[in-house]
mmCIF file of C-alpha atoms and ligand atoms in Angstrom:
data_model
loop_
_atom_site.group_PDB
_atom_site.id
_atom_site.type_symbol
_atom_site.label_atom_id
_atom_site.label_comp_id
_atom_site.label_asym_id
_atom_site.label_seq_id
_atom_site.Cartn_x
_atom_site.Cartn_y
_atom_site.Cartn_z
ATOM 1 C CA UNK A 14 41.904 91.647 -17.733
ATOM 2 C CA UNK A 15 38.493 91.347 -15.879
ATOM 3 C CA UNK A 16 37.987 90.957 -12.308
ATOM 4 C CA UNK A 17 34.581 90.434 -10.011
ATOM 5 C CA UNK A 18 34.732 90.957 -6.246
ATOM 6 C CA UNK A 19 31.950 88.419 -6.019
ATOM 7 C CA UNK A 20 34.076 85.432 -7.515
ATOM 8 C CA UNK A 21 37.053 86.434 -6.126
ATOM 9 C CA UNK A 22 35.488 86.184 -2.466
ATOM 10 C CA UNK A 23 33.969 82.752 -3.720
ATOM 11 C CA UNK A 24 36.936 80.917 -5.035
ATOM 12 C CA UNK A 25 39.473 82.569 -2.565
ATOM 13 C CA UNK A 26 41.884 80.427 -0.779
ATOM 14 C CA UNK A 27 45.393 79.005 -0.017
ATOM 15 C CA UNK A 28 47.346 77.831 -2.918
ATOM 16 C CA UNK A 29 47.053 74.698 -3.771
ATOM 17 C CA UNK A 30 50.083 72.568 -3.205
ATOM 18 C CA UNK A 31 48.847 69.120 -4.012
ATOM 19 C CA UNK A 32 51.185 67.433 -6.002
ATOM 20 C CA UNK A 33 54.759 69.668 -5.213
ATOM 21 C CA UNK A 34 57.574 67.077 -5.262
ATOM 22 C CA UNK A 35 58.678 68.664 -1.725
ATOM 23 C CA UNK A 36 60.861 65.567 -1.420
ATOM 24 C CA UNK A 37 62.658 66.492 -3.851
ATOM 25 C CA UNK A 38 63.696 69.837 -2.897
ATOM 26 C CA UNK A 39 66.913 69.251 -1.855
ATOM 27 C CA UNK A 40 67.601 67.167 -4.763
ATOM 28 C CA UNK A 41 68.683 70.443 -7.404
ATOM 29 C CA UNK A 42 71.166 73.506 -5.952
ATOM 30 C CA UNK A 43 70.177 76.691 -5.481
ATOM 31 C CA UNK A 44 72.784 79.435 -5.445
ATOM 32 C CA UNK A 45 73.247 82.134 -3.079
ATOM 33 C CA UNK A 46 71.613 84.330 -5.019
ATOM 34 C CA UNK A 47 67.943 82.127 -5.209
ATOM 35 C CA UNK A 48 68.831 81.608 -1.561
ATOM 36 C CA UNK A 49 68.978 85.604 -0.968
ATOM 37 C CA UNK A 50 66.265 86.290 -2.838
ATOM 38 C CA UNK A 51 63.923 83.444 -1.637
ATOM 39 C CA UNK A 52 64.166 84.752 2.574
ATOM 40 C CA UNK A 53 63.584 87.949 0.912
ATOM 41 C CA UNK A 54 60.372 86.992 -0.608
ATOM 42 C CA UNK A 55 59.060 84.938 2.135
ATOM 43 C CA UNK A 56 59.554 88.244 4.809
ATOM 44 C CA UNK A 57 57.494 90.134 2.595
ATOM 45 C CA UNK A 58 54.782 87.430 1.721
ATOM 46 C CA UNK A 59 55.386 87.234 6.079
ATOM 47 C CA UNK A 60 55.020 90.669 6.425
ATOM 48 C CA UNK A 61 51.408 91.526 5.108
ATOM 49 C CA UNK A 62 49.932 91.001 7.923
ATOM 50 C CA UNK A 63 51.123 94.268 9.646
ATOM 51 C CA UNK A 64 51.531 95.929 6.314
ATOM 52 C CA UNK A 65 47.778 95.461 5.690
ATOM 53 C CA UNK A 66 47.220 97.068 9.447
ATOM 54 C CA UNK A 67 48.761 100.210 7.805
ATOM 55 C CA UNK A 68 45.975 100.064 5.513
ATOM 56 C CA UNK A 69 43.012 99.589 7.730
ATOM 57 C CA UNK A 70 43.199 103.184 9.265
ATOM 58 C CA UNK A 71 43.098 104.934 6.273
ATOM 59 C CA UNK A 72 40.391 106.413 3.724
ATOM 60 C CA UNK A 73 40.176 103.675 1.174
ATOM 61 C CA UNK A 74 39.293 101.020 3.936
ATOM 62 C CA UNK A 75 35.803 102.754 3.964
ATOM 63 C CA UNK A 76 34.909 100.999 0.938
ATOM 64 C CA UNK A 77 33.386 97.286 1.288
ATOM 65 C CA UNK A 78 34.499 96.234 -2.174
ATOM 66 C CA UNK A 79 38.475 97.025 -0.812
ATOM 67 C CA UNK A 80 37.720 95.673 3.062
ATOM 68 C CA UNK A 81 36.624 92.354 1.023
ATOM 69 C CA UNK A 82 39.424 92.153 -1.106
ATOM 70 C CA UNK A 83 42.044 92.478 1.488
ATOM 71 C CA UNK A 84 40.034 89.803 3.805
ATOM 72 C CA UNK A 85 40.910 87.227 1.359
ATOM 73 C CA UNK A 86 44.085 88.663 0.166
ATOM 74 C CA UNK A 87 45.741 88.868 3.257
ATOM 75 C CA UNK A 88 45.267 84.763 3.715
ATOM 76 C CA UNK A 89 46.262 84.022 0.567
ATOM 77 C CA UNK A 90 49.648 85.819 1.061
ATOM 78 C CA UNK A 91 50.112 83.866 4.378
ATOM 79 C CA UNK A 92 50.200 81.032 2.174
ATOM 80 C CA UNK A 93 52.620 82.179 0.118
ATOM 81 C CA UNK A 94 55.120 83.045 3.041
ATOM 82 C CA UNK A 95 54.357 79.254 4.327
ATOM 83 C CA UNK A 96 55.257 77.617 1.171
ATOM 84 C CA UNK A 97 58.655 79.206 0.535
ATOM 85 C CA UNK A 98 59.150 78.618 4.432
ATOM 86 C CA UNK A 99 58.493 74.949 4.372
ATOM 87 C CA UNK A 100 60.441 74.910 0.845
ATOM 88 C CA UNK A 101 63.757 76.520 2.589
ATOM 89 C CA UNK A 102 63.574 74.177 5.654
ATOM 90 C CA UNK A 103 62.886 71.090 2.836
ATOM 91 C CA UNK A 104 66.458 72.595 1.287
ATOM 92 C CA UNK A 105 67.921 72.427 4.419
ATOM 93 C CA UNK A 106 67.953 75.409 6.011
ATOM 94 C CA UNK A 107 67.104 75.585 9.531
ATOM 95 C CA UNK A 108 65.023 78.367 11.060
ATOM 96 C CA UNK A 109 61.522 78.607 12.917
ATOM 97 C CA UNK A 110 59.478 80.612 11.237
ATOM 98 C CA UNK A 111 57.486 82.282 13.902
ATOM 99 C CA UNK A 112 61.014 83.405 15.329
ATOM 100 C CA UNK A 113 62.008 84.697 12.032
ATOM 101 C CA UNK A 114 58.571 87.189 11.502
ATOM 102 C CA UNK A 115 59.164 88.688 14.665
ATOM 103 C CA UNK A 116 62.369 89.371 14.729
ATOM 104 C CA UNK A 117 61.974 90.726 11.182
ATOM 105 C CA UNK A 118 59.026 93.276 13.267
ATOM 106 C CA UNK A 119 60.945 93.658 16.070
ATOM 107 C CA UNK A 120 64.008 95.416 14.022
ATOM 108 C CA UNK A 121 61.473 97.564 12.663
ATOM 109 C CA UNK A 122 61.150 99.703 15.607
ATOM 110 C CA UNK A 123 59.692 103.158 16.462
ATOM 111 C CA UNK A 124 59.600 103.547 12.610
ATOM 112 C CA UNK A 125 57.048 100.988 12.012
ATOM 113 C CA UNK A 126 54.452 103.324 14.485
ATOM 114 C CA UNK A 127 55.855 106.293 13.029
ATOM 115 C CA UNK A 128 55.122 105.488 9.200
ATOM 116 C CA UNK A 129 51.060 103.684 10.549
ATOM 117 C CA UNK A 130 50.396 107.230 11.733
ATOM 118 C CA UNK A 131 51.574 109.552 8.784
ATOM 119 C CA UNK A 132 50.029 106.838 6.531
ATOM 120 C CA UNK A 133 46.716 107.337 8.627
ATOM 121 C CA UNK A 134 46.714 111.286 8.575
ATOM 122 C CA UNK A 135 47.809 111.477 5.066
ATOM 123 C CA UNK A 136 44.968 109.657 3.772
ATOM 124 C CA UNK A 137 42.521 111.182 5.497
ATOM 125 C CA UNK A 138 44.407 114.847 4.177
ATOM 126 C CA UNK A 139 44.514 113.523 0.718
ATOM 127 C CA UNK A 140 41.304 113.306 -0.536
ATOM 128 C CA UNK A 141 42.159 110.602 -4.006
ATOM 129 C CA UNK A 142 44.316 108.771 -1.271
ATOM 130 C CA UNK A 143 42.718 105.481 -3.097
ATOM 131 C CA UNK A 144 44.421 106.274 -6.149
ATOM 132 C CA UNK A 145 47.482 106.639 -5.107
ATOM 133 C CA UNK A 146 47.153 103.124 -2.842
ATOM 134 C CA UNK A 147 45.476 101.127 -5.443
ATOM 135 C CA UNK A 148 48.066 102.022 -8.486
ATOM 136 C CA UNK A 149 51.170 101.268 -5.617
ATOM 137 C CA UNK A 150 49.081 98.419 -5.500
ATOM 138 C CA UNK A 151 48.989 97.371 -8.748
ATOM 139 C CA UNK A 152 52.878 97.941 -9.371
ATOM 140 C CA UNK A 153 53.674 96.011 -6.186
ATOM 141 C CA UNK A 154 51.766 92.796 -7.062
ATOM 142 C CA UNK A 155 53.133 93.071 -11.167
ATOM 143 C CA UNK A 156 56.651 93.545 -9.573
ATOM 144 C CA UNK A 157 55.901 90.478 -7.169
ATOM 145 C CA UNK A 158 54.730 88.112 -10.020
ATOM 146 C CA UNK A 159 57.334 89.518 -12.314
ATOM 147 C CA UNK A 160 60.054 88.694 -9.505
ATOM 148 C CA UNK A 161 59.000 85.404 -9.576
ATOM 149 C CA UNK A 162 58.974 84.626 -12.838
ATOM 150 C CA UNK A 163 62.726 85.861 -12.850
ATOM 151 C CA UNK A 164 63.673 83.933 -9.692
ATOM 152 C CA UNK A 165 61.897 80.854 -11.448
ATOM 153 C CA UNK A 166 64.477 81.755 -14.973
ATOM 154 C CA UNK A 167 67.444 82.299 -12.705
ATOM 155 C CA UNK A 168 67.275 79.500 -10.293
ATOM 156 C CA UNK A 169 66.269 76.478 -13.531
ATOM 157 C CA UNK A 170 64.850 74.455 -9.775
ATOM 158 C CA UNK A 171 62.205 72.322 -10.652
ATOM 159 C CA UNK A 172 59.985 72.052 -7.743
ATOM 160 C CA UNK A 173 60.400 75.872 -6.803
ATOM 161 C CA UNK A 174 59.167 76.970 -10.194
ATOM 162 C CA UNK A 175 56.141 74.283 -9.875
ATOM 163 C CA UNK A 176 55.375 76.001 -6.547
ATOM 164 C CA UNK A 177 56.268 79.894 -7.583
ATOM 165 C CA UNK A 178 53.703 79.166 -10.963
ATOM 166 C CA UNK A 179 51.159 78.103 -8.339
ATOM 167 C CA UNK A 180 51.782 81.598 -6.478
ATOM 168 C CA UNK A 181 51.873 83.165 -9.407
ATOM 169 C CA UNK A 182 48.123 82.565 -10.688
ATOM 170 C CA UNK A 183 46.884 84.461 -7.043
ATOM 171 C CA UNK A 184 49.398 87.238 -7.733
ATOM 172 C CA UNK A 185 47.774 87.812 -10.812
ATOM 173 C CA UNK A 186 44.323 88.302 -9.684
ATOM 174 C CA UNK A 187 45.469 90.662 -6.881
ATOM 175 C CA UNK A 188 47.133 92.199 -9.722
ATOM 176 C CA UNK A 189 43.947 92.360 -11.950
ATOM 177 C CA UNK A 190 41.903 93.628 -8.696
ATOM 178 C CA UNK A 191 44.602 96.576 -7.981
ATOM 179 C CA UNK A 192 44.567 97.574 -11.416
ATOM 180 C CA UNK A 193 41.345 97.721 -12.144
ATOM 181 C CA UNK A 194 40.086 99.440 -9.652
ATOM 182 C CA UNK A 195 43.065 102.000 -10.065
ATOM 183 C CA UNK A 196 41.948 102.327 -13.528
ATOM 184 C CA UNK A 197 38.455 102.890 -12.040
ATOM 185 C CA UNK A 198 39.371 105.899 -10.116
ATOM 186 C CA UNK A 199 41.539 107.370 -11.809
ATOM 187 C CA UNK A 200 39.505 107.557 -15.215
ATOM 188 C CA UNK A 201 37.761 111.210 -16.214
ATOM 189 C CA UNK A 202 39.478 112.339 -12.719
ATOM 190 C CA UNK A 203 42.412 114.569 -13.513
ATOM 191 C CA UNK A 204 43.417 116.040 -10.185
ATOM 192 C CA UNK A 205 43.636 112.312 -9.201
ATOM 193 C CA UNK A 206 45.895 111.597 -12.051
ATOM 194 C CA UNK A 207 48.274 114.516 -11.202
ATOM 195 C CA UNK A 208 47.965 113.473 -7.175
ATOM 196 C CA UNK A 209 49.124 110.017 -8.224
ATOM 197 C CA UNK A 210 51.938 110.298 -10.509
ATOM 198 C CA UNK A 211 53.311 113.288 -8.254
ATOM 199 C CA UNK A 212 53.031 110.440 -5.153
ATOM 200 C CA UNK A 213 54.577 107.655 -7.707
ATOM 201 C CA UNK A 214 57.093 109.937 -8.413
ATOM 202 C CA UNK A 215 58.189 110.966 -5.189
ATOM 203 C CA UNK A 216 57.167 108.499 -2.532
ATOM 204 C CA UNK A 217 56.738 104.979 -4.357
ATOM 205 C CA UNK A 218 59.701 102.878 -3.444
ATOM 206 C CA UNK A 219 59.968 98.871 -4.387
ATOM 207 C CA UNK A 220 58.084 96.221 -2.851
ATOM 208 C CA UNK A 221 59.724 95.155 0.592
ATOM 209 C CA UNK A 222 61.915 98.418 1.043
ATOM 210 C CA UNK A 223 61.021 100.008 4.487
ATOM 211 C CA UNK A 224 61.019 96.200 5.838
ATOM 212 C CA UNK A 225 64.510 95.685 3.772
ATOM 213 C CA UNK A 226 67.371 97.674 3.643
ATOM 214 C CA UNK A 227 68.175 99.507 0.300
ATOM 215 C CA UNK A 228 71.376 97.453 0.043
ATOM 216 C CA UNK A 229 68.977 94.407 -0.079
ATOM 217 C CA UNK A 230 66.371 95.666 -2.126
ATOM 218 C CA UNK A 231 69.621 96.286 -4.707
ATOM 219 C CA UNK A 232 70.215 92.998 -4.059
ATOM 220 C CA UNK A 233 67.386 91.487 -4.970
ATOM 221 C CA UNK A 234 67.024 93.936 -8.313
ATOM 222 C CA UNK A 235 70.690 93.271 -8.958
ATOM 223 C CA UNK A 236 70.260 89.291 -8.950
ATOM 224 C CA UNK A 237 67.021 89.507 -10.481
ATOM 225 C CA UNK A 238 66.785 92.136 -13.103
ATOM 226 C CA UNK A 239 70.516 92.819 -14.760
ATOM 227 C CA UNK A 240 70.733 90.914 -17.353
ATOM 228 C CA UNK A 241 69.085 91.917 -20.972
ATOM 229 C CA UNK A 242 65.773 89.550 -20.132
ATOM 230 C CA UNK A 243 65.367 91.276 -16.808
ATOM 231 C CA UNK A 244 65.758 94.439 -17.929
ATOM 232 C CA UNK A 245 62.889 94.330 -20.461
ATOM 233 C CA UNK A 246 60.805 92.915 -17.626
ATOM 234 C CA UNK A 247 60.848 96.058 -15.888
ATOM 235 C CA UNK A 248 60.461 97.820 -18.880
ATOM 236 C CA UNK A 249 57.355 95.904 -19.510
ATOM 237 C CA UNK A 250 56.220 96.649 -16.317
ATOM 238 C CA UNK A 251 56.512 100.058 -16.400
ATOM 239 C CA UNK A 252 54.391 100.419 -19.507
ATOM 240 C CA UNK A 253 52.029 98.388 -17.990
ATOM 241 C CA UNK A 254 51.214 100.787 -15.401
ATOM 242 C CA UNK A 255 52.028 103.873 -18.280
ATOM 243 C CA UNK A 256 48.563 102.453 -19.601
ATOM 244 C CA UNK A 257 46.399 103.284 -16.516
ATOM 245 C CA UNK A 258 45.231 106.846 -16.997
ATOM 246 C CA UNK A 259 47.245 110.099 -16.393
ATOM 247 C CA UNK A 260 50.497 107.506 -15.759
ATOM 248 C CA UNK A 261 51.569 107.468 -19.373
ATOM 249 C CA UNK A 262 55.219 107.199 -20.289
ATOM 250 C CA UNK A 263 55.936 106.910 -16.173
ATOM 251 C CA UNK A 264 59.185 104.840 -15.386
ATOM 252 C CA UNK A 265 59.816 103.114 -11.522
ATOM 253 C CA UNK A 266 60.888 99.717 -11.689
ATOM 254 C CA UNK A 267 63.482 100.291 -14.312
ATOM 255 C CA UNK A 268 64.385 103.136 -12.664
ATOM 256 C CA UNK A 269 65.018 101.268 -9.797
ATOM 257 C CA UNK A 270 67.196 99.258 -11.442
ATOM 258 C CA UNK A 271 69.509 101.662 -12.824
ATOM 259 C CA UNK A 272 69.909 103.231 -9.485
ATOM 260 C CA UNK A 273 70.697 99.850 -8.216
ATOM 261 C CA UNK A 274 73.464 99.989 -11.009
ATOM 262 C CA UNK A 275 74.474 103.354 -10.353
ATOM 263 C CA UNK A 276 75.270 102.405 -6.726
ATOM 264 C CA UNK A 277 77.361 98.727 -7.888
ATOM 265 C CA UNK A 278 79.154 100.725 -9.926
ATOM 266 C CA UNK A 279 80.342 103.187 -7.903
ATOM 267 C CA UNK A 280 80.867 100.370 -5.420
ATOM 268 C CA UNK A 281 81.030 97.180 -6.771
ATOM 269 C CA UNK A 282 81.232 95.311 -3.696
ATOM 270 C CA UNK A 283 77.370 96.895 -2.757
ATOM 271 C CA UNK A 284 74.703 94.657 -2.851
ATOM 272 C CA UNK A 285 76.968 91.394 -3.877
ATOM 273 C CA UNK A 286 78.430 91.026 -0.795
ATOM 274 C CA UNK A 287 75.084 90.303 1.049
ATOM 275 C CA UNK A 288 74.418 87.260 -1.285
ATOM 276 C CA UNK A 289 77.688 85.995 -1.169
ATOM 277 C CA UNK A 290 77.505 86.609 2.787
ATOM 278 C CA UNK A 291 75.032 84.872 2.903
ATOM 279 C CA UNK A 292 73.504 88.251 4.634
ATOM 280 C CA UNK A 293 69.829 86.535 4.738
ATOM 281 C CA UNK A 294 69.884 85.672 8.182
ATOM 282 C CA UNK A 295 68.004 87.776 10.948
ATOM 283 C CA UNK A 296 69.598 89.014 13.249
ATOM 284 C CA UNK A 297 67.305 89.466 16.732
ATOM 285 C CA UNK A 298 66.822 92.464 17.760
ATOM 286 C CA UNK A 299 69.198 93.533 20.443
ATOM 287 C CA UNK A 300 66.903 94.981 23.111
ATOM 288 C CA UNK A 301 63.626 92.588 22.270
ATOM 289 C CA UNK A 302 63.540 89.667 22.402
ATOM 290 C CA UNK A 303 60.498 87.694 20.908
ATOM 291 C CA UNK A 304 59.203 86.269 24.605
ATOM 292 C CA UNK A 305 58.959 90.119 25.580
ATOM 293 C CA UNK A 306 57.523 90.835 22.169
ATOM 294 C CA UNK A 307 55.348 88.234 22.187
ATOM 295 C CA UNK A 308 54.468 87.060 25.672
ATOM 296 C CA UNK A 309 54.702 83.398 24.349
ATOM 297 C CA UNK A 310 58.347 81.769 24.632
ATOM 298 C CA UNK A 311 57.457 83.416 28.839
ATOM 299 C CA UNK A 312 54.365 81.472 29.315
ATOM 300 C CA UNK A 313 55.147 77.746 30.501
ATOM 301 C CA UNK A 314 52.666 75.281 27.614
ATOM 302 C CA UNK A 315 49.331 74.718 30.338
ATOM 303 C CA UNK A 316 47.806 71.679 30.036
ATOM 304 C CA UNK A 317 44.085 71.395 28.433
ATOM 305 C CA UNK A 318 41.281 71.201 31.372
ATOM 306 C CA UNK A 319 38.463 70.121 31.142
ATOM 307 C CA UNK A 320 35.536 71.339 33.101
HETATM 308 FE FE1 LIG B 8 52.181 86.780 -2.395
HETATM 309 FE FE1 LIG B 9 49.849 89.323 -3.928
#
């Protein structure tokens, strides 16, 4: 798996849609559970944006090859929120996007400031801070691809497995970028390899949680992942990112999913009853609205002038 900064920043862009049979998106069900997972996928493709801010403050952003990467990555993951936007509104169900991302930010509070700042001061404490990002990284885009190809097994739609194989190809580079330069840093450099799987260990939770509750990140894992197929997924996964050095034998996504199990079982109502709930709507946030958050639903439209 080989990756070059240089090409990357030269063939770079937003997926390529030509061709999706969006008229016939409304033609083949989805269940509740595609549904669920689907406005979970696009708040997180949504959500980079503010994630990547998080990023910007600390350590690793002094490096050009990194500040490059993320220029392009962060469009092409605006892309991907778009797509599975406009797909859901195809299917027929109604929301404005813009409305959507910041109520999803506006629910985030105080904690959203709170977790930019410890982010910032810990990577400037930590001194192999970029191994630690890059390898989260790297098991956040596998996880993301590997989610796909699950949602794309589960759901048997035809035009959302055209367009989540078209997603797929960028989450693989971001992948192959993430885990190479992981690999990078963390090879011959054993107090990095101990920093990071202590971190993985301890910190690392599953793409989206933080943003999502963990009741919907079960969810998600739940719909996803329990089944004999989905299980060895995760188990692949995992010994994918075993193979980068010091993280050998490590176990997070499966893990993930047997806590997710742990908790159905002991409940079994947990987790289910936000897909059959329908629990995928946001709710806005109570004291925020998105004119005060935004300043734009206050400002009348002006008309153009010309001088
Ligand atoms: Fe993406
Ligand atoms: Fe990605």
């Amino acid at each position: 798996m080989s990756f070059s900064i240089e090409r990357y920043k030269e063939e770079s862009r937003k997926v390529d849609v030509t061709g999706i049979a969006w008229d016939e998106v409304a033609s083949s069900p989805l269940s509740k559970g595609d549904l669920f997972c689907l406005h979970y996928m696009m708040d997180i493709e949504n959500h980079v944006p503010l994630y990547l801010s998080h990023l910007l403050v600390t350590r690793a952003c002094m490096d050009p090859i990194l500040t490059a990467f993320l220029a392009c990555w962060n469009y092409e993951e605006l892309w991907h929120g778009e797509n599975i936007g406009r797909l859901l509104n195809l299917y027929g169900i109604e929301f404005d996007t813009q409305d959507r991302i910041a109520n999803v930010r506006a629910n985030l509070g105080f904690q959203n400031s709170v977790s930019l700042m410890s982010t910032m001061a810990g990577s400037w404490l930590l001194k192999d801070f970029s191994a630690v990002y890059l390898t989260i990284g790297a098991i956040n885009e596998l996880s993301t691809l590997t989610g796909y190809g699950a949602l794309i097994r589960k759901s048997g739609h035809p035009v959302l497995k055209d367009l989540l194989s078209r997603i797929i190809k960028d989450e693989r580079r971001h992948y192959a970028f993430y885990y190479n330069s992981a690999k990078e840093w963390l090879t011959a450099n054993e107090r990095a390899q101990r920093i990071d799987r202590w971190m993985l260990n301890r910190v690392w939770v599953p793409v989206g949680q933080g943003v999502k509750t963990q009741e919907e990140v079960d969810a998600l894992a739940i719909y996803l992942f329990d089944d004999e197929q989905g299980e060895e997924d995760l188990l692949e996964l995992d010994a994918k990112i075993g193979k980068l050095p010091g993280l050998s034998g490590i176990k997070l996504m499966s893990k993930a999913l047997y806590a997710a199990r742990e908790r159905v079982r002991r409940d079994p109502r947990w987790a289910w009853r936000l897909i059959d709930n329908e629990g995928w709507a946001i709710k806005p946030p109570k004291k925020s609205p998105v004119g005060q958050l935004t300043t734009r639903k206050l400002t009348e439209p002006q008309e153009a002038t010309t001088s």
